[in-house]
PDB file of C-alpha atoms in Angstrom:
ATOM      1  CA  MET A 750      -0.001  -0.028  -0.006  1.00 43.00           C
ATOM      2  CA  THR A 751       1.314   3.416  -0.916  1.00 42.00           C
ATOM      3  CA  THR A 752       0.840   6.555   0.994  1.00 48.00           C
ATOM      4  CA  PRO A 753       0.054   9.822  -0.710  1.00 51.00           C
ATOM      5  CA  ALA A 754       2.655  12.603  -0.963  1.00 44.00           C
ATOM      6  CA  VAL A 755       2.485  14.922   1.960  1.00 53.00           C
ATOM      7  CA  THR A 756       3.203  18.639   2.090  1.00 50.00           C
ATOM      8  CA  ASP A 757       5.192  20.481   4.729  1.00 47.00           C
ATOM      9  CA  THR A 758       2.058  21.092   6.725  1.00 56.00           C
ATOM     10  CA  GLY A 759       1.254  17.313   6.937  1.00 57.00           C
ATOM     11  CA  THR A 760      -1.756  17.375   4.524  1.00 50.00           C
ATOM     12  CA  PRO A 761      -1.843  15.113   1.451  1.00 48.00           C
ATOM     13  CA  THR A 762      -1.320  16.797  -1.835  1.00 54.00           C
ATOM     14  CA  ALA A 763      -3.986  14.777  -3.729  1.00 80.00           C
ATOM     15  CA  THR A 764      -7.637  14.844  -2.621  1.00 86.00           C
ATOM     16  CA  PRO A 765      -9.325  11.461  -3.203  1.00 91.00           C
ATOM     17  CA  PRO A 766     -12.721  11.433  -4.901  1.00 93.00           C
ATOM     18  CA  THR A 767     -14.412  10.171  -1.671  1.00 94.00           C
ATOM     19  CA  VAL A 768     -13.287  13.339   0.152  1.00 94.00           C
ATOM     20  CA  ARG A 769     -14.556  15.516  -2.681  1.00 95.00           C
ATOM     21  CA  ALA A 770     -17.832  13.653  -2.655  1.00 96.00           C
ATOM     22  CA  ALA A 771     -18.146  14.078   1.088  1.00 96.00           C
ATOM     23  CA  VAL A 772     -17.468  17.778   0.804  1.00 96.00           C
ATOM     24  CA  ALA A 773     -20.116  18.109  -1.936  1.00 97.00           C
ATOM     25  CA  LEU A 774     -22.726  16.153   0.196  1.00 97.00           C
ATOM     26  CA  LEU A 775     -21.907  18.239   3.326  1.00 97.00           C
ATOM     27  CA  SER A 776     -22.194  21.443   1.316  1.00 97.00           C
ATOM     28  CA  ALA A 777     -25.585  20.307  -0.086  1.00 96.00           C
ATOM     29  CA  GLN A 778     -26.711  19.727   3.446  1.00 96.00           C
ATOM     30  CA  ALA A 779     -25.512  23.143   4.491  1.00 96.00           C
ATOM     31  CA  VAL A 780     -27.495  24.694   1.525  1.00 96.00           C
ATOM     32  CA  ALA A 781     -30.575  22.744   2.538  1.00 95.00           C
ATOM     33  CA  ALA A 782     -30.184  23.956   6.157  1.00 95.00           C
ATOM     34  CA  ALA A 783     -29.830  27.573   4.824  1.00 96.00           C
ATOM     35  CA  ALA A 784     -33.061  27.110   2.844  1.00 96.00           C
ATOM     36  CA  ILE A 785     -34.831  25.735   5.890  1.00 94.00           C
ATOM     37  CA  THR A 786     -33.484  28.739   7.858  1.00 95.00           C
ATOM     38  CA  ILE A 787     -34.928  31.228   5.307  1.00 96.00           C
ATOM     39  CA  PHE A 788     -38.285  29.478   5.465  1.00 94.00           C
ATOM     40  CA  LEU A 789     -38.256  29.567   9.239  1.00 92.00           C
ATOM     41  CA  VAL A 790     -37.355  33.279   9.352  1.00 93.00           C
ATOM     42  CA  TYR A 791     -40.237  33.987   6.923  1.00 93.00           C
ATOM     43  CA  GLU A 792     -42.614  31.997   9.132  1.00 89.00           C
ATOM     44  CA  ASP A 793     -41.360  33.671  12.260  1.00 88.00           C
ATOM     45  CA  LEU A 794     -41.966  37.160  10.783  1.00 88.00           C
ATOM     46  CA  THR A 795     -45.279  36.481   9.115  1.00 87.00           C
ATOM     47  CA  VAL A 796     -47.150  34.032  11.343  1.00 82.00           C
ATOM     48  CA  GLY A 797     -48.330  35.157  14.711  1.00 76.00           C
ATOM     49  CA  GLY A 798     -48.028  32.580  17.387  1.00 72.00           C
ATOM     50  CA  ALA A 799     -48.368  32.062  21.034  1.00 71.00           C
ATOM     51  CA  ASN A 800     -44.669  31.541  21.591  1.00 83.00           C
ATOM     52  CA  GLN A 801     -42.440  33.595  19.342  1.00 85.00           C
ATOM     53  CA  ARG A 802     -39.415  32.970  21.624  1.00 87.00           C
ATOM     54  CA  LEU A 803     -39.541  29.280  20.921  1.00 89.00           C
ATOM     55  CA  ALA A 804     -40.029  29.834  17.201  1.00 89.00           C
ATOM     56  CA  TRP A 805     -36.940  32.051  17.049  1.00 91.00           C
ATOM     57  CA  ALA A 806     -34.952  29.524  19.125  1.00 93.00           C
ATOM     58  CA  VAL A 807     -35.730  26.815  16.565  1.00 92.00           C
ATOM     59  CA  THR A 808     -34.635  29.200  13.801  1.00 94.00           C
ATOM     60  CA  GLY A 809     -31.459  29.855  15.717  1.00 95.00           C
ATOM     61  CA  VAL A 810     -30.740  26.062  15.940  1.00 96.00           C
ATOM     62  CA  ALA A 811     -31.229  25.902  12.171  1.00 95.00           C
ATOM     63  CA  VAL A 812     -28.665  28.660  11.601  1.00 96.00           C
ATOM     64  CA  LEU A 813     -26.209  26.867  13.929  1.00 97.00           C
ATOM     65  CA  ILE A 814     -26.624  23.615  12.069  1.00 96.00           C
ATOM     66  CA  GLY A 815     -26.200  25.261   8.761  1.00 96.00           C
ATOM     67  CA  ALA A 816     -23.049  27.028   9.855  1.00 97.00           C
ATOM     68  CA  LEU A 817     -21.714  23.843  11.437  1.00 97.00           C
ATOM     69  CA  LEU A 818     -22.288  21.884   8.187  1.00 97.00           C
ATOM     70  CA  ALA A 819     -20.534  24.580   6.120  1.00 97.00           C
ATOM     71  CA  LEU A 820     -17.588  24.550   8.592  1.00 97.00           C
ATOM     72  CA  LEU A 821     -17.439  20.744   8.406  1.00 96.00           C
ATOM     73  CA  ALA A 822     -17.578  20.751   4.598  1.00 96.00           C
ATOM     74  CA  ARG A 823     -14.612  23.193   4.500  1.00 96.00           C
ATOM     75  CA  SER A 824     -12.627  21.328   7.125  1.00 94.00           C
ATOM     76  CA  VAL A 825     -13.168  17.875   5.559  1.00 93.00           C
ATOM     77  CA  GLY A 826     -11.901  19.454   2.315  1.00 92.00           C
ATOM     78  CA  LYS A 827      -8.761  20.513   4.181  1.00 91.00           C
ATOM     79  CA  HIS A 828      -8.333  16.943   5.450  1.00 91.00           C
ATOM     80  CA  ARG A 829      -9.128  17.674   9.106  1.00 91.00           C
ATOM     81  CA  ARG A 830      -9.644  14.480  11.130  1.00 90.00           C
ATOM     82  CA  TRP A 831     -11.931  16.128  13.835  1.00 92.00           C
ATOM     83  CA  ALA A 832     -14.280  17.413  11.100  1.00 93.00           C
ATOM     84  CA  ARG A 833     -14.710  13.977   9.575  1.00 93.00           C
ATOM     85  CA  ASP A 834     -15.675  12.550  13.020  1.00 92.00           C
ATOM     86  CA  ILE A 835     -18.139  15.248  13.853  1.00 95.00           C
ATOM     87  CA  ALA A 836     -19.696  15.074  10.369  1.00 96.00           C
ATOM     88  CA  VAL A 837     -20.277  11.290  10.770  1.00 96.00           C
ATOM     89  CA  ALA A 838     -21.878  11.832  14.168  1.00 96.00           C
ATOM     90  CA  LEU A 839     -24.046  14.618  12.903  1.00 96.00           C
ATOM     91  CA  ASP A 840     -25.214  12.569   9.999  1.00 96.00           C
ATOM     92  CA  LEU A 841     -25.999   9.643  12.256  1.00 96.00           C
ATOM     93  CA  THR A 842     -28.064  12.076  14.281  1.00 96.00           C
ATOM     94  CA  PHE A 843     -29.977  13.152  11.132  1.00 95.00           C
ATOM     95  CA  LEU A 844     -30.960   9.501  10.501  1.00 95.00           C
ATOM     96  CA  ALA A 845     -33.441   9.476  13.399  1.00 95.00           C
ATOM     97  CA  PRO A 846     -35.672  12.336  12.007  1.00 94.00           C
ATOM     98  CA  ALA A 847     -35.409  10.649   8.571  1.00 95.00           C
ATOM     99  CA  TYR A 848     -36.827   7.442   9.983  1.00 95.00           C
ATOM    100  CA  TYR A 849     -39.714   9.298  11.609  1.00 95.00           C
ATOM    101  CA  MET A 850     -40.403  11.120   8.352  1.00 94.00           C
ATOM    102  CA  ILE A 851     -40.499   7.705   6.594  1.00 94.00           C
ATOM    103  CA  VAL A 852     -42.965   6.163   9.048  1.00 95.00           C
ATOM    104  CA  GLY A 853     -44.969   9.455   9.325  1.00 92.00           C
ATOM    105  CA  GLU A 854     -46.547  11.469   6.528  1.00 91.00           C
ATOM    106  CA  LEU A 855     -43.347  12.609   4.669  1.00 91.00           C
ATOM    107  CA  ALA A 856     -41.945   9.195   3.438  1.00 94.00           C
ATOM    108  CA  TRP A 857     -40.531  10.620   0.276  1.00 94.00           C
ATOM    109  CA  LEU A 858     -38.583  13.334   2.115  1.00 93.00           C
ATOM    110  CA  GLY A 859     -37.452  10.842   4.770  1.00 93.00           C
ATOM    111  CA  VAL A 860     -35.979   8.568   2.132  1.00 95.00           C
ATOM    112  CA  ILE A 861     -34.120  11.483   0.413  1.00 95.00           C
ATOM    113  CA  VAL A 862     -32.729  12.718   3.785  1.00 95.00           C
ATOM    114  CA  GLY A 863     -31.801   9.134   4.807  1.00 95.00           C
ATOM    115  CA  LEU A 864     -30.008   8.326   1.522  1.00 96.00           C
ATOM    116  CA  ILE A 865     -28.059  11.597   1.567  1.00 96.00           C
ATOM    117  CA  CYS A 866     -26.979  10.943   5.163  1.00 96.00           C
ATOM    118  CA  LEU A 867     -25.995   7.301   4.410  1.00 97.00           C
ATOM    119  CA  ALA A 868     -24.041   8.404   1.323  1.00 97.00           C
ATOM    120  CA  THR A 869     -22.248  11.132   3.315  1.00 96.00           C
ATOM    121  CA  ILE A 870     -21.363   8.635   6.052  1.00 96.00           C
ATOM    122  CA  ALA A 871     -20.115   6.115   3.442  1.00 96.00           C
ATOM    123  CA  THR A 872     -17.818   8.619   1.782  1.00 96.00           C
ATOM    124  CA  LEU A 873     -16.515   9.803   5.176  1.00 95.00           C
ATOM    125  CA  VAL A 874     -15.570   6.335   6.454  1.00 93.00           C
ATOM    126  CA  ALA A 875     -14.311   5.023   3.076  1.00 93.00           C
ATOM    127  CA  PRO A 876     -10.647   3.809   3.129  1.00 91.00           C
ATOM    128  CA  PRO A 877      -9.375   6.567   0.768  1.00 91.00           C
ATOM    129  CA  THR A 878     -10.843   9.190   3.140  1.00 90.00           C
ATOM    130  CA  ASN A 879      -9.306   7.506   6.119  1.00 87.00           C
ATOM    131  CA  ARG A 880      -5.898   7.595   4.396  1.00 88.00           C
ATOM    132  CA  ALA A 881      -6.350  11.246   3.438  1.00 87.00           C
ATOM    133  CA  VAL A 882      -7.494  12.514   6.833  1.00 83.00           C
ATOM    134  CA  GLY A 883      -5.793  10.018   9.087  1.00 74.00           C
ATOM    135  CA  GLU A 884      -7.356   7.196  11.004  1.00 54.00           C
ATOM    136  CA  ALA A 885      -7.161   8.537  14.528  1.00 45.00           C
ATOM    137  CA  GLY A 886      -6.146  11.504  16.578  1.00 45.00           C
ATOM    138  CA  LEU A 887      -6.749  15.223  16.432  1.00 48.00           C
ATOM    139  CA  SER A 888      -5.267  17.480  13.785  1.00 48.00           C
ATOM    140  CA  LEU A 889      -5.868  21.179  13.923  1.00 50.00           C
TER     141      LEU A 889
END
């Protein structure tokens, strides 16, 4: 087995296709979170409700998730080990709502979300990705 060429900073010079696919999938998730955030802001501003504080808190969480996904996409693209681990954990977390969408009234959306999460996880734990970002440890 050969190892990729490494620069002075310790990052591989060639980015495997699995890393590029993971970055693309994480970026797509970040865009989806941004779209959800825009929708939630619109709803918060136009729909009167009993608990506006709670509505804005949910919108804030959507903003944080979108920002985290964008950060993870950028960091995985730079071959950061910690970002890969957090991205896998986050996508595993997204599988639970996807399941409940499938058994609920939004089966089509749940299937899409679930497949995107599984594809992202698969690209993040693929052997070429492991070789590119390292198999263990913390690299800042």
